Short mmCIF file of C-alpha atoms in Angstrom, two decimals:
data_model
loop_
_atom_site.label_atom_id
_atom_site.label_comp_id
_atom_site.label_asym_id
_atom_site.label_seq_id
_atom_site.Cartn_x
_atom_site.Cartn_y
_atom_site.Cartn_z
CA MET C 1 0.11 -0.19 0.18
CA ARG C 2 1.42 3.26 -1.23
CA ILE C 3 0.31 4.89 2.58
CA THR C 4 2.23 2.63 4.20
CA TYR C 5 5.42 3.24 2.00
CA PHE C 6 5.01 7.07 2.57
CA LEU C 7 4.87 6.47 6.72
CA ASN C 8 7.62 4.18 6.63
CA ILE C 9 10.12 6.54 4.47
CA SER C 10 8.97 9.67 6.47
CA LEU C 11 9.15 7.96 9.57
CA ALA C 12 5.48 8.94 10.89
CA LEU C 13 4.92 5.53 12.69
CA ASP C 14 7.01 3.39 14.99
CA PRO C 15 7.51 0.17 12.32
CA CYS C 16 6.22 -2.01 15.57
CA THR C 17 2.99 -0.33 15.27
CA LEU C 18 2.60 -2.05 11.79
CA SER C 19 2.41 -5.58 12.52
CA THR C 20 0.69 -7.44 15.67
CA LEU C 21 4.03 -10.15 15.61
CA THR C 22 6.22 -7.27 15.89
CA ALA C 23 4.84 -5.45 18.60
CA LEU C 24 4.15 -9.14 20.78
CA ILE C 25 8.14 -10.21 20.26
CA ASP C 26 9.58 -6.58 20.83
CA ILE C 27 7.52 -5.84 23.94
CA ARG C 28 8.10 -9.59 25.34
CA ASP C 29 11.99 -8.66 24.85
CA ASN C 30 11.57 -6.03 27.22
CA TRP C 31 9.85 -7.88 29.54
CA TYR C 32 12.45 -10.44 29.70
CA LEU C 33 15.28 -8.02 30.01
CA ASN C 34 13.65 -6.07 32.59
CA ILE C 35 13.11 -9.28 34.51
CA ASP C 36 16.98 -10.18 34.09
CA ASP C 37 17.68 -6.78 35.85
CA GLY C 38 15.75 -7.45 38.76
CA LEU C 39 12.88 -5.26 38.08
CA THR C 40 8.90 -6.43 37.84
CA ASN C 41 7.08 -5.46 34.94
CA ALA C 42 3.50 -3.54 35.23
CA ILE C 43 1.58 -3.96 32.09
CA LEU C 44 -1.69 -2.25 31.67
CA PHE C 45 -3.48 -3.28 28.69
CA ILE C 46 -6.31 0.02 27.30
CA ASP C 47 -9.20 -0.56 26.41
CA LEU C 48 -11.27 2.19 24.56
CA ASN C 49 -15.15 2.79 24.47
CA LYS C 50 -16.42 1.76 20.97
CA ALA C 51 -12.36 2.96 19.80
CA PHE C 52 -13.23 3.07 16.01
CA ASP C 53 -16.56 4.42 15.62
CA THR C 54 -15.65 7.65 17.89
CA ILE C 55 -12.90 8.52 15.74
CA ASP C 56 -13.66 12.29 15.07
CA HIS C 57 -13.14 13.19 11.33
CA GLU C 58 -11.93 16.46 11.57
CA ILE C 59 -8.86 15.85 14.38
CA LEU C 60 -8.13 12.93 12.16
CA LEU C 61 -7.73 15.06 8.84
CA SER C 62 -5.85 17.77 11.16
CA LYS C 63 -3.53 14.87 11.97
CA LEU C 64 -2.92 13.43 8.61
CA GLU C 65 -1.93 17.00 7.30
CA LEU C 66 0.38 17.41 10.01
CA TYR C 67 2.23 13.93 8.83
CA GLY C 68 2.65 15.27 5.07
CA PHE C 69 -0.51 14.40 3.25
CA LYS C 70 -1.75 17.61 1.61
CA GLY C 71 -3.81 18.90 -1.52
CA VAL C 72 -4.64 15.70 -3.49
CA SER C 73 -4.14 13.02 -0.80
CA LEU C 74 -5.72 14.58 1.92
CA ASN C 75 -9.10 15.70 -0.07
CA LEU C 76 -8.97 11.43 -0.90
CA PHE C 77 -8.91 10.92 3.00
CA ARG C 78 -12.08 13.51 3.35
CA ASP C 79 -14.00 11.87 0.84
CA TYR C 80 -13.38 8.71 1.84
CA LEU C 81 -14.46 9.84 5.41
CA SER C 82 -17.44 12.17 4.21
CA ASP C 83 -21.00 11.30 3.49
CA ARG C 84 -21.19 7.60 5.02
CA THR C 85 -24.06 5.97 6.05
CA GLN C 86 -25.45 2.66 8.26
CA ASN C 87 -28.51 1.00 9.09
CA ARG C 88 -29.30 -1.71 11.02
CA VAL C 89 -31.18 -5.16 10.68
CA ILE C 90 -32.59 -6.95 13.66
CA SER C 91 -35.21 -9.75 12.51
CA ASN C 92 -35.19 -8.90 8.93
CA VAL C 93 -36.14 -5.35 9.81
CA LYS C 94 -34.26 -2.60 8.44
CA SER C 95 -33.56 0.67 10.05
CA GLU C 96 -33.77 4.12 8.58
CA THR C 97 -30.43 5.12 7.06
CA SER C 98 -28.34 7.41 9.05
CA ARG C 99 -25.31 9.86 8.18
CA ILE C 100 -22.35 8.81 10.17
CA HIS C 101 -20.50 11.95 11.60
CA SER C 102 -17.43 10.00 13.40
CA GLY C 103 -15.62 6.96 13.25
CA VAL C 104 -13.39 4.65 10.81
CA PRO C 105 -14.54 1.13 9.15
CA GLN C 106 -13.17 -1.20 11.44
CA CYS C 107 -13.24 -3.96 8.46
CA SER C 108 -11.11 -2.77 6.51
CA ASN C 109 -7.55 -2.40 5.28
CA LEU C 110 -7.55 1.17 5.98
CA GLY C 111 -9.78 1.65 8.80
CA PRO C 112 -6.93 0.14 11.48
CA LEU C 113 -4.17 2.13 10.01
CA LEU C 114 -6.26 5.80 9.97
CA PHE C 115 -6.67 4.60 13.58
CA LEU C 116 -3.04 4.45 14.83
CA LEU C 117 -2.26 7.80 12.53
CA HIS C 118 -5.06 8.90 15.17
CA ILE C 119 -3.61 8.09 17.88
CA ASN C 120 0.07 8.20 16.61
CA ASP C 121 0.96 11.22 19.13
CA LEU C 122 -0.47 9.24 22.53
CA PRO C 123 3.32 8.33 23.63
CA ASN C 124 3.80 12.17 23.57
CA CYS C 125 1.49 13.06 26.42
CA ASP C 126 4.25 13.03 28.68
CA LEU C 127 4.19 9.40 29.85
CA GLN C 128 6.60 7.55 31.94
CA SER C 129 5.91 3.86 30.56
CA ASP C 130 6.92 2.18 27.36
CA VAL C 131 3.93 2.61 25.16
CA ARG C 132 3.16 -0.13 22.28
CA MET C 133 0.72 0.05 19.85
CA TYR C 134 -1.14 -1.69 17.52
CA ALA C 135 -5.06 -0.48 15.86
CA ASP C 136 -6.96 -0.40 18.91
CA ASP C 137 -4.76 -2.42 21.26
CA THR C 138 -2.17 -0.72 23.15
CA ASN C 139 -0.14 -1.45 26.47
CA LEU C 140 1.28 0.65 28.74
CA THR C 141 4.87 -1.00 30.18
CA PHE C 142 7.02 0.45 33.39
CA ALA C 143 9.46 -1.16 35.25
CA SER C 144 10.91 -1.26 38.94
CA ASN C 145 11.80 -3.23 41.45
CA ASP C 146 9.87 -0.75 43.85
CA ALA C 147 6.39 -1.37 44.36
CA GLU C 148 5.18 2.04 45.44
CA GLU C 149 6.91 3.72 42.22
CA LEU C 150 5.28 1.13 40.44
CA PHE C 151 1.66 2.01 41.41
CA SER C 152 2.61 5.71 41.28
CA SER C 153 3.59 5.46 38.28
CA LEU C 154 0.58 3.65 36.74
CA THR C 155 -1.35 6.53 38.56
CA HIS C 156 0.46 9.57 36.66
CA ASP C 157 0.40 7.80 33.12
CA LEU C 158 -3.23 6.44 33.52
CA SER C 159 -4.53 10.38 34.30
CA ASN C 160 -2.56 11.77 31.64
CA LEU C 161 -3.46 9.15 29.17
CA LYS C 162 -6.91 9.44 29.91
CA GLN C 163 -6.18 13.69 29.27
CA TRP C 164 -4.91 13.06 26.10
CA LEU C 165 -8.26 10.42 24.79
CA ASP C 166 -10.79 13.03 26.48
CA SER C 167 -8.89 15.86 24.44
CA ASN C 168 -9.24 13.74 21.41
CA ARG C 169 -13.01 12.55 21.73
CA LEU C 170 -11.72 9.19 22.90
CA SER C 171 -12.98 7.61 25.87
CA LEU C 172 -11.51 4.80 28.37
CA ASN C 173 -13.24 1.76 29.49
CA VAL C 174 -11.72 1.83 32.95
CA LEU C 175 -13.54 -1.49 33.72
CA LYS C 176 -11.80 -3.37 31.35
CA THR C 177 -8.65 -2.10 31.47
CA LYS C 178 -6.52 -4.35 33.08
CA CYS C 179 -3.39 -4.89 34.21
CA LEU C 180 -0.66 -7.34 34.02
CA PHE C 181 2.37 -7.77 36.41
CA THR C 182 5.14 -9.83 35.37
CA GLY C 183 8.79 -10.83 37.52
CA THR C 184 10.47 -13.06 39.68
CA ARG C 185 8.00 -15.34 41.89
CA CYS C 186 9.57 -13.83 44.92
CA LYS C 187 9.24 -9.93 43.44
CA ILE C 188 5.24 -10.81 42.89
CA ALA C 189 5.27 -12.02 46.14
CA LEU C 190 6.13 -8.56 47.68
CA LEU C 191 3.15 -6.69 45.33
CA PRO C 192 -0.23 -5.82 47.19
CA SER C 193 -2.85 -8.75 47.12
CA GLU C 194 -5.70 -5.94 45.91
CA PRO C 195 -3.60 -3.20 43.85
CA TYR C 196 -5.35 0.17 43.14
CA ILE C 197 -4.78 3.03 41.75
CA CYS C 198 -6.11 6.81 42.01
CA LEU C 199 -8.14 8.14 38.93
CA ASP C 200 -10.14 11.44 38.82
CA GLY C 201 -9.73 11.69 42.21
CA HIS C 202 -11.27 8.04 42.89
CA LEU C 203 -9.45 4.65 44.22
CA ARG C 204 -9.88 2.32 41.19
CA TRP C 205 -9.15 -1.15 41.96
CA LEU C 206 -6.97 -3.09 39.20
CA LYS C 207 -8.02 -6.01 37.78
CA THR C 208 -4.69 -8.17 37.67
CA VAL C 209 -2.62 -11.43 36.58
CA SER C 210 0.45 -11.49 37.93
CA GLY C 211 3.20 -14.14 37.40
CA THR C 212 6.34 -15.06 35.80
CA LEU C 213 6.56 -15.16 31.82
CA GLN C 214 6.95 -19.15 31.54
CA ASP C 215 3.51 -19.00 33.24
CA LEU C 216 2.51 -16.79 30.29
CA GLN C 217 1.01 -18.92 27.34
CA PHE C 218 1.94 -17.05 23.89
CA ASP C 219 0.03 -18.36 20.89
CA GLY C 220 2.42 -18.82 18.18
CA SER C 221 -0.53 -18.94 15.16
CA LEU C 222 -1.33 -15.26 16.26
#
């Protein structure tokens, strides 16, 4: 695809964002290196509410222009996003057609790439964690040998992330955003049994999974 080629040569996107396999191998290697250094990984798996359906077209187009799409190429994206309609069919009954004012098609070749371009500047929102993104799958990794620092950094980054999402008219699904801790068994044993962070002035208990990387199974067919 010419768009991907342009993004590669212009270095607009991190190469790790263009493949699920590349992203998985890259982040897993980082987890191993952190554990070898005696650190515990705290990994936040971010979930967004209706991620593809809530992309603001004007914000997306302004970002595309910043990434170098101008003139004819920018107008092609504008035409692609404009005048889209949808309807629903329930029990063979079709609803009236309504115009779509936001969102990109998820089940398409271009949709995931447009979503990735929309969130490409997310790592610039003053995060202490290492960020990995592929389409709407985003995770933040912070590594430390101090449990208090882990939770302090998670609180800081999740708060900044939420502010960035709000300004880009995206919504964090707090209930489905989960946390994974990986480290040696001795390090994991030092973590609190019910970890929590502070978000919007409220305590949020984290839905967590803990263990060594040997306890985790990676599906080679993904």
